[in-house]
Amino acid sequence: MNERKVDLHAHTNHSDGVLTPHELVEKAVEIGLTALGITDHDTVSAIPIAQTYAVKYGLEIVPGVELSTEDNGREVHMLGYLIDIHSRELNERMAFFRDVRKARAYKIVEKLAQLGVHIDINRVLEIAGDAAVGRPHIARALVEAGYVRDIKEAFDRYIADDGPAYVPKAKMTPLEAMELIKRAGGIPVIAHPGLLGDPDYVRFLARHGLVGVEVWHSEHSPEDMAFYEALADELGLLKTGGSDFHGKGHRTQLGVPEVSYEVLEQLKAWKAGVPLQG
Ligand code: AMP
Ligand code: ZN
Ligand code: FE
Ligand code: FE
């Protein structure tokens, strides 16, 4: 019956995705999505722009964000859905973390220089434009300067979490992020828990206010999806999903894996205060 499909996890060039909000909307329409969740890192600036185009096409935009958090040296990504994008507190916190990202980009470029790899920080910032600058922008500068063939090689050789030019960035804790998202009227959902590989940590977050789990994700194996679906049910958490589309070079297929519109209906019901079914 319900054949409407959504993709609730996509990035634009307002963070480290490649497509503009308009291009992303066009792509979502082209592949027949009913709703598209835009979840840039540390910014919501793409959302109102996407909405102006989406209206024309009858596509629904789900306002979202992806916050990088850290607990004891481990990086946890927290999605916030159906947030109030005008929340002053949320916007102030995101602005702070965008500044943190910029300062860290300088440090990574310095570390690369110490390794004999010379890219220009101004070129990195130019590639990022107004976007929240991230490692993918540095990766693109590395490709451009001919040090590596592609984004993947840039990560593998230099800037992956265990790479020689990696620099961590200051982050909030997952609990802070969940609170912040809730105060902005949103729904906190742990992103791609399969990449974290610690179900007990999801249980821990569930005891501290987590509302949903990203069950379906492009880098989850079928086993991961089955596992986290069961875990979400066991813990009484909402289930969400999306491709984590960034465009060229990384997580490149919008709309894969398939996610039913019903998932979005559940998010809306939660926000409206309707208890979870089943
Ligand atoms: P940052 O937020 O600056 O730490 O960068 C993290 C982002 O880099 C992630 O959200 C992904 O988009 C991207 N990323 C992480 N690991 C890889 C990888 N191995 N290959 C390509 N992109 C990656
Ligand atoms: Zn990203
Ligand atoms: Fe993520
Ligand atoms: Fe993401």
Short mmCIF file of C-alpha atoms and ligand atoms in Angstrom, two decimals:
data_model
loop_
_atom_site.label_atom_id
_atom_site.label_comp_id
_atom_site.label_asym_id
_atom_site.label_seq_id
_atom_site.Cartn_x
_atom_site.Cartn_y
_atom_site.Cartn_z
CA MET A 1 0.00 0.00 0.00
CA ASN A 2 2.44 2.57 1.21
CA GLU A 3 5.02 2.91 -1.52
CA ARG A 4 6.13 6.40 -0.69
CA LYS A 5 9.86 6.52 -0.03
CA VAL A 6 12.01 8.87 1.97
CA ASP A 7 15.70 9.47 2.54
CA LEU A 8 16.25 11.07 5.92
CA HIS A 9 20.02 11.53 5.86
CA ALA A 10 21.65 13.69 3.20
CA HIS A 11 24.33 16.38 3.09
CA THR A 12 24.58 19.44 0.87
CA ASN A 13 27.44 21.76 0.07
CA HIS A 14 26.48 23.76 3.15
CA SER A 15 28.53 21.13 4.97
CA ASP A 16 30.66 18.50 3.25
CA GLY A 17 28.25 17.31 0.58
CA VAL A 18 28.83 18.16 -3.07
CA LEU A 19 25.40 19.21 -4.31
CA THR A 20 23.72 22.54 -3.71
CA PRO A 21 20.36 22.40 -1.92
CA HIS A 22 18.65 22.96 -5.28
CA GLU A 23 20.58 20.14 -6.96
CA LEU A 24 19.85 17.80 -4.06
CA VAL A 25 16.13 18.58 -4.29
CA GLU A 26 16.20 17.90 -8.03
CA LYS A 27 17.91 14.58 -7.47
CA ALA A 28 15.39 13.58 -4.80
CA VAL A 29 12.54 14.41 -7.17
CA GLU A 30 14.23 12.55 -10.03
CA ILE A 31 14.44 9.33 -8.01
CA GLY A 32 10.86 9.74 -6.83
CA LEU A 33 11.28 10.45 -3.13
CA THR A 34 8.30 11.80 -1.21
CA ALA A 35 10.38 13.37 1.54
CA LEU A 36 14.02 14.31 1.98
CA GLY A 37 15.80 14.84 5.30
CA ILE A 38 18.63 17.34 5.10
CA THR A 39 21.13 16.69 7.87
CA ASP A 40 24.21 18.82 7.33
CA HIS A 41 27.00 18.83 9.89
CA ASP A 42 26.67 21.77 12.29
CA THR A 43 24.43 23.89 10.09
CA VAL A 44 20.80 24.16 8.99
CA SER A 45 21.39 26.86 6.38
CA ALA A 46 20.52 24.60 3.43
CA ILE A 47 17.04 23.83 4.71
CA PRO A 48 15.11 27.02 3.95
CA ILE A 49 16.76 27.18 0.52
CA ALA A 50 15.84 23.56 -0.24
CA GLN A 51 12.30 24.22 0.96
CA THR A 52 11.76 27.04 -1.51
CA TYR A 53 12.59 24.70 -4.40
CA ALA A 54 10.93 21.63 -2.93
CA VAL A 55 7.51 23.31 -2.73
CA LYS A 56 7.47 23.62 -6.53
CA TYR A 57 8.07 19.90 -6.93
CA GLY A 58 5.78 18.77 -4.12
CA LEU A 59 8.72 17.31 -2.22
CA GLU A 60 8.63 17.43 1.56
CA ILE A 61 11.80 18.61 3.32
CA VAL A 62 12.46 17.22 6.78
CA PRO A 63 14.55 19.68 8.77
CA GLY A 64 17.51 17.95 10.39
CA VAL A 65 21.08 18.31 11.55
CA GLU A 66 24.00 15.98 12.31
CA LEU A 67 26.06 16.89 15.36
CA SER A 68 29.50 15.38 16.03
CA THR A 69 29.78 14.37 19.65
CA GLU A 70 32.36 12.61 21.73
CA ASP A 71 32.30 10.38 24.75
CA ASN A 72 35.60 9.17 26.17
CA GLY A 73 37.49 9.52 22.93
CA ARG A 74 34.81 7.84 20.89
CA GLU A 75 33.03 9.79 18.16
CA VAL A 76 29.25 9.52 18.08
CA HIS A 77 27.12 11.25 15.45
CA MET A 78 23.75 12.49 16.68
CA LEU A 79 20.98 13.34 14.24
CA GLY A 80 18.30 15.83 15.21
CA TYR A 81 15.00 15.61 13.30
CA LEU A 82 12.10 18.02 12.99
CA ILE A 83 14.11 20.67 14.79
CA ASP A 84 13.18 24.32 14.90
CA ILE A 85 15.86 25.67 12.55
CA HIS A 86 15.42 29.12 14.10
CA SER A 87 16.25 27.97 17.62
CA ARG A 88 18.66 30.56 18.92
CA GLU A 89 20.49 28.19 21.24
CA LEU A 90 20.96 25.57 18.53
CA ASN A 91 22.24 28.16 16.07
CA GLU A 92 24.68 29.62 18.58
CA ARG A 93 26.08 26.21 19.45
CA MET A 94 26.43 25.29 15.79
CA ALA A 95 28.20 28.58 15.04
CA PHE A 96 30.68 27.80 17.82
CA PHE A 97 31.38 24.35 16.39
CA ARG A 98 31.80 25.75 12.89
CA ASP A 99 34.53 28.00 14.28
CA VAL A 100 36.10 24.97 15.93
CA ARG A 101 36.07 23.23 12.53
CA LYS A 102 37.84 26.13 10.87
CA ALA A 103 40.60 26.32 13.49
CA ARG A 104 41.07 22.60 13.15
CA ALA A 105 41.37 22.81 9.35
CA TYR A 106 44.39 25.11 9.86
CA LYS A 107 45.94 22.52 12.18
CA ILE A 108 45.43 19.67 9.74
CA VAL A 109 47.03 21.68 6.93
CA GLU A 110 50.02 22.36 9.22
CA LYS A 111 50.36 18.69 10.07
CA LEU A 112 50.26 17.81 6.39
CA ALA A 113 53.03 20.34 5.75
CA GLN A 114 55.17 18.62 8.38
CA LEU A 115 54.67 15.43 6.37
CA GLY A 116 55.88 17.22 3.24
CA VAL A 117 52.39 17.60 1.82
CA HIS A 118 51.73 21.21 0.95
CA ILE A 119 48.22 22.43 0.36
CA ASP A 120 47.02 25.98 0.80
CA ILE A 121 44.60 26.58 3.66
CA ASN A 122 43.02 29.35 1.60
CA ARG A 123 42.25 26.87 -1.14
CA VAL A 124 40.64 24.56 1.44
CA LEU A 125 38.48 27.41 2.74
CA GLU A 126 37.65 28.38 -0.83
CA ILE A 127 36.51 24.83 -1.59
CA ALA A 128 34.40 24.87 1.56
CA GLY A 129 32.93 28.27 0.66
CA ASP A 130 30.37 29.23 3.27
CA ALA A 131 30.10 25.62 4.38
CA ALA A 132 31.06 24.11 7.73
CA VAL A 133 34.59 23.04 6.79
CA GLY A 134 35.39 19.37 7.19
CA ARG A 135 37.95 16.77 6.25
CA PRO A 136 36.24 16.07 2.92
CA HIS A 137 37.14 19.63 1.83
CA ILE A 138 40.76 18.99 2.76
CA ALA A 139 40.58 15.71 0.87
CA ARG A 140 39.39 17.55 -2.23
CA ALA A 141 42.30 19.99 -1.94
CA LEU A 142 44.69 17.01 -1.70
CA VAL A 143 43.23 15.50 -4.86
CA GLU A 144 43.43 18.83 -6.65
CA ALA A 145 47.08 19.30 -5.67
CA GLY A 146 47.86 15.85 -7.06
CA TYR A 147 48.97 14.22 -3.80
CA VAL A 148 46.29 11.54 -4.00
CA ARG A 149 44.04 10.15 -6.70
CA ASP A 150 40.76 10.38 -4.87
CA ILE A 151 39.00 11.29 -1.64
CA LYS A 152 39.31 7.79 -0.31
CA GLU A 153 43.08 7.77 -0.75
CA ALA A 154 43.27 11.14 1.02
CA PHE A 155 41.53 9.63 4.03
CA ASP A 156 43.42 6.33 3.90
CA ARG A 157 46.85 7.95 3.66
CA TYR A 158 46.46 11.13 5.68
CA ILE A 159 43.30 12.25 7.42
CA ALA A 160 41.32 9.22 8.57
CA ASP A 161 40.79 9.00 12.34
CA ASP A 162 43.99 6.99 12.68
CA GLY A 163 45.85 8.89 9.93
CA PRO A 164 49.09 10.86 10.43
CA ALA A 165 47.51 14.27 9.78
CA TYR A 166 44.36 13.69 11.82
CA VAL A 167 43.42 16.35 14.33
CA PRO A 168 40.46 15.79 16.63
CA LYS A 169 37.99 18.59 17.12
CA ALA A 170 36.33 19.71 20.33
CA LYS A 171 32.86 18.29 20.55
CA MET A 172 29.89 18.24 22.83
CA THR A 173 28.93 15.03 24.56
CA PRO A 174 26.12 12.87 23.16
CA LEU A 175 23.99 13.72 26.20
CA GLU A 176 24.45 17.46 25.62
CA ALA A 177 23.56 17.02 21.96
CA MET A 178 20.39 15.09 22.80
CA GLU A 179 19.30 17.80 25.24
CA LEU A 180 20.13 20.57 22.79
CA ILE A 181 18.14 18.87 20.04
CA LYS A 182 15.16 18.38 22.34
CA ARG A 183 15.23 21.99 23.50
CA ALA A 184 15.14 22.95 19.80
CA GLY A 185 11.93 20.92 19.50
CA GLY A 186 13.68 18.05 17.75
CA ILE A 187 14.12 14.30 18.02
CA PRO A 188 17.56 12.90 18.87
CA VAL A 189 18.52 9.83 16.83
CA ILE A 190 21.88 8.07 16.95
CA ALA A 191 23.42 8.01 13.45
CA HIS A 192 24.81 4.83 11.87
CA PRO A 193 25.30 2.83 15.10
CA GLY A 194 26.60 -0.07 13.00
CA LEU A 195 29.76 1.96 12.36
CA LEU A 196 30.18 2.38 16.10
CA GLY A 197 29.70 -1.30 16.74
CA ASP A 198 28.71 -1.05 20.40
CA PRO A 199 25.04 -1.89 21.03
CA ASP A 200 25.54 -1.43 24.78
CA TYR A 201 26.32 2.19 24.11
CA VAL A 202 22.96 2.55 22.36
CA ARG A 203 21.32 1.02 25.42
CA PHE A 204 23.17 3.53 27.59
CA LEU A 205 21.97 6.46 25.47
CA ALA A 206 18.44 5.06 25.54
CA ARG A 207 18.49 5.38 29.33
CA HIS A 208 19.55 9.01 28.95
CA GLY A 209 17.00 10.38 26.55
CA LEU A 210 17.77 8.93 23.13
CA VAL A 211 14.60 8.71 21.06
CA GLY A 212 15.60 6.99 17.84
CA VAL A 213 18.12 4.76 16.09
CA GLU A 214 19.23 5.06 12.49
CA VAL A 215 18.56 1.47 11.50
CA TRP A 216 18.85 1.74 7.72
CA HIS A 217 22.09 3.29 6.48
CA SER A 218 24.19 2.88 3.33
CA GLU A 219 27.12 1.50 5.29
CA HIS A 220 25.10 -0.90 7.43
CA SER A 221 25.21 -4.55 6.38
CA PRO A 222 21.90 -6.43 6.14
CA GLU A 223 22.87 -8.00 9.48
CA ASP A 224 23.44 -4.55 11.05
CA MET A 225 20.01 -3.41 9.87
CA ALA A 226 18.27 -6.49 11.22
CA PHE A 227 20.17 -6.19 14.49
CA TYR A 228 19.46 -2.50 15.11
CA GLU A 229 15.85 -2.86 14.04
CA ALA A 230 15.41 -5.51 16.74
CA LEU A 231 17.36 -3.44 19.27
CA ALA A 232 15.22 -0.35 18.60
CA ASP A 233 12.07 -2.43 19.07
CA GLU A 234 13.43 -3.92 22.26
CA LEU A 235 14.27 -0.49 23.67
CA GLY A 236 11.06 1.15 22.43
CA LEU A 237 12.97 3.57 20.22
CA LEU A 238 11.98 5.05 16.87
CA LYS A 239 13.67 3.69 13.74
CA THR A 240 14.97 5.97 10.99
CA GLY A 241 17.06 5.59 7.89
CA GLY A 242 18.84 7.29 5.06
CA SER A 243 21.70 7.08 2.61
CA ASP A 244 24.00 9.66 4.24
CA PHE A 245 24.44 10.93 0.70
CA HIS A 246 27.40 13.27 0.24
CA GLY A 247 27.70 13.11 -3.56
CA LYS A 248 30.88 12.40 -5.45
CA GLY A 249 33.44 10.14 -3.83
CA HIS A 250 31.64 9.13 -0.65
CA ARG A 251 28.23 7.62 0.07
CA THR A 252 27.04 8.42 -3.38
CA GLN A 253 23.56 6.97 -3.87
CA LEU A 254 20.61 8.99 -2.71
CA GLY A 255 17.59 6.88 -1.73
CA VAL A 256 19.61 3.74 -0.91
CA PRO A 257 18.75 1.89 1.26
CA GLU A 258 15.01 2.32 0.75
CA VAL A 259 13.10 3.79 3.67
CA SER A 260 9.33 3.91 3.92
CA TYR A 261 7.38 7.13 4.47
CA GLU A 262 5.91 5.48 7.55
CA VAL A 263 9.22 6.12 9.31
CA LEU A 264 8.66 9.84 8.94
CA GLU A 265 5.08 9.48 10.11
CA GLN A 266 6.40 7.87 13.30
CA LEU A 267 8.76 10.80 13.87
CA LYS A 268 5.90 13.23 13.44
CA ALA A 269 3.70 11.24 15.76
CA TRP A 270 6.40 11.24 18.43
CA LYS A 271 6.77 14.98 18.11
CA ALA A 272 3.01 15.39 18.42
CA GLY A 273 3.12 13.33 21.60
CA VAL A 274 1.44 10.19 20.29
CA PRO A 275 2.81 7.08 22.05
CA LEU A 276 4.78 4.53 20.02
CA GLN A 277 2.70 1.80 18.39
CA GLY A 278 3.60 -1.87 18.77
P1 AMP B 1 34.92 15.87 9.90
O1 AMP B 1 33.50 16.18 10.28
O2 AMP B 1 35.66 17.04 9.39
O3 AMP B 1 35.67 15.12 10.98
O4 AMP B 1 34.85 14.86 8.68
C1 AMP B 1 34.09 13.70 8.79
C2 AMP B 1 33.42 13.42 7.46
O5 AMP B 1 34.40 12.91 6.57
C3 AMP B 1 32.36 12.35 7.55
O6 AMP B 1 31.10 12.91 7.84
C4 AMP B 1 32.38 11.80 6.17
O7 AMP B 1 31.61 12.62 5.33
C5 AMP B 1 33.81 11.95 5.72
N1 AMP B 1 34.62 10.73 5.85
C6 AMP B 1 34.99 10.10 6.97
N2 AMP B 1 35.74 9.01 6.70
C7 AMP B 1 35.84 8.96 5.35
C8 AMP B 1 36.51 8.07 4.42
N3 AMP B 1 37.23 7.02 4.85
N4 AMP B 1 36.41 8.33 3.10
C9 AMP B 1 35.70 9.39 2.67
N5 AMP B 1 35.07 10.26 3.48
C10 AMP B 1 35.13 10.05 4.81
ZN ZN B 2 29.85 14.36 6.18
FE FE B 3 27.86 10.67 10.38
FE FE B 4 26.07 12.16 7.73
#
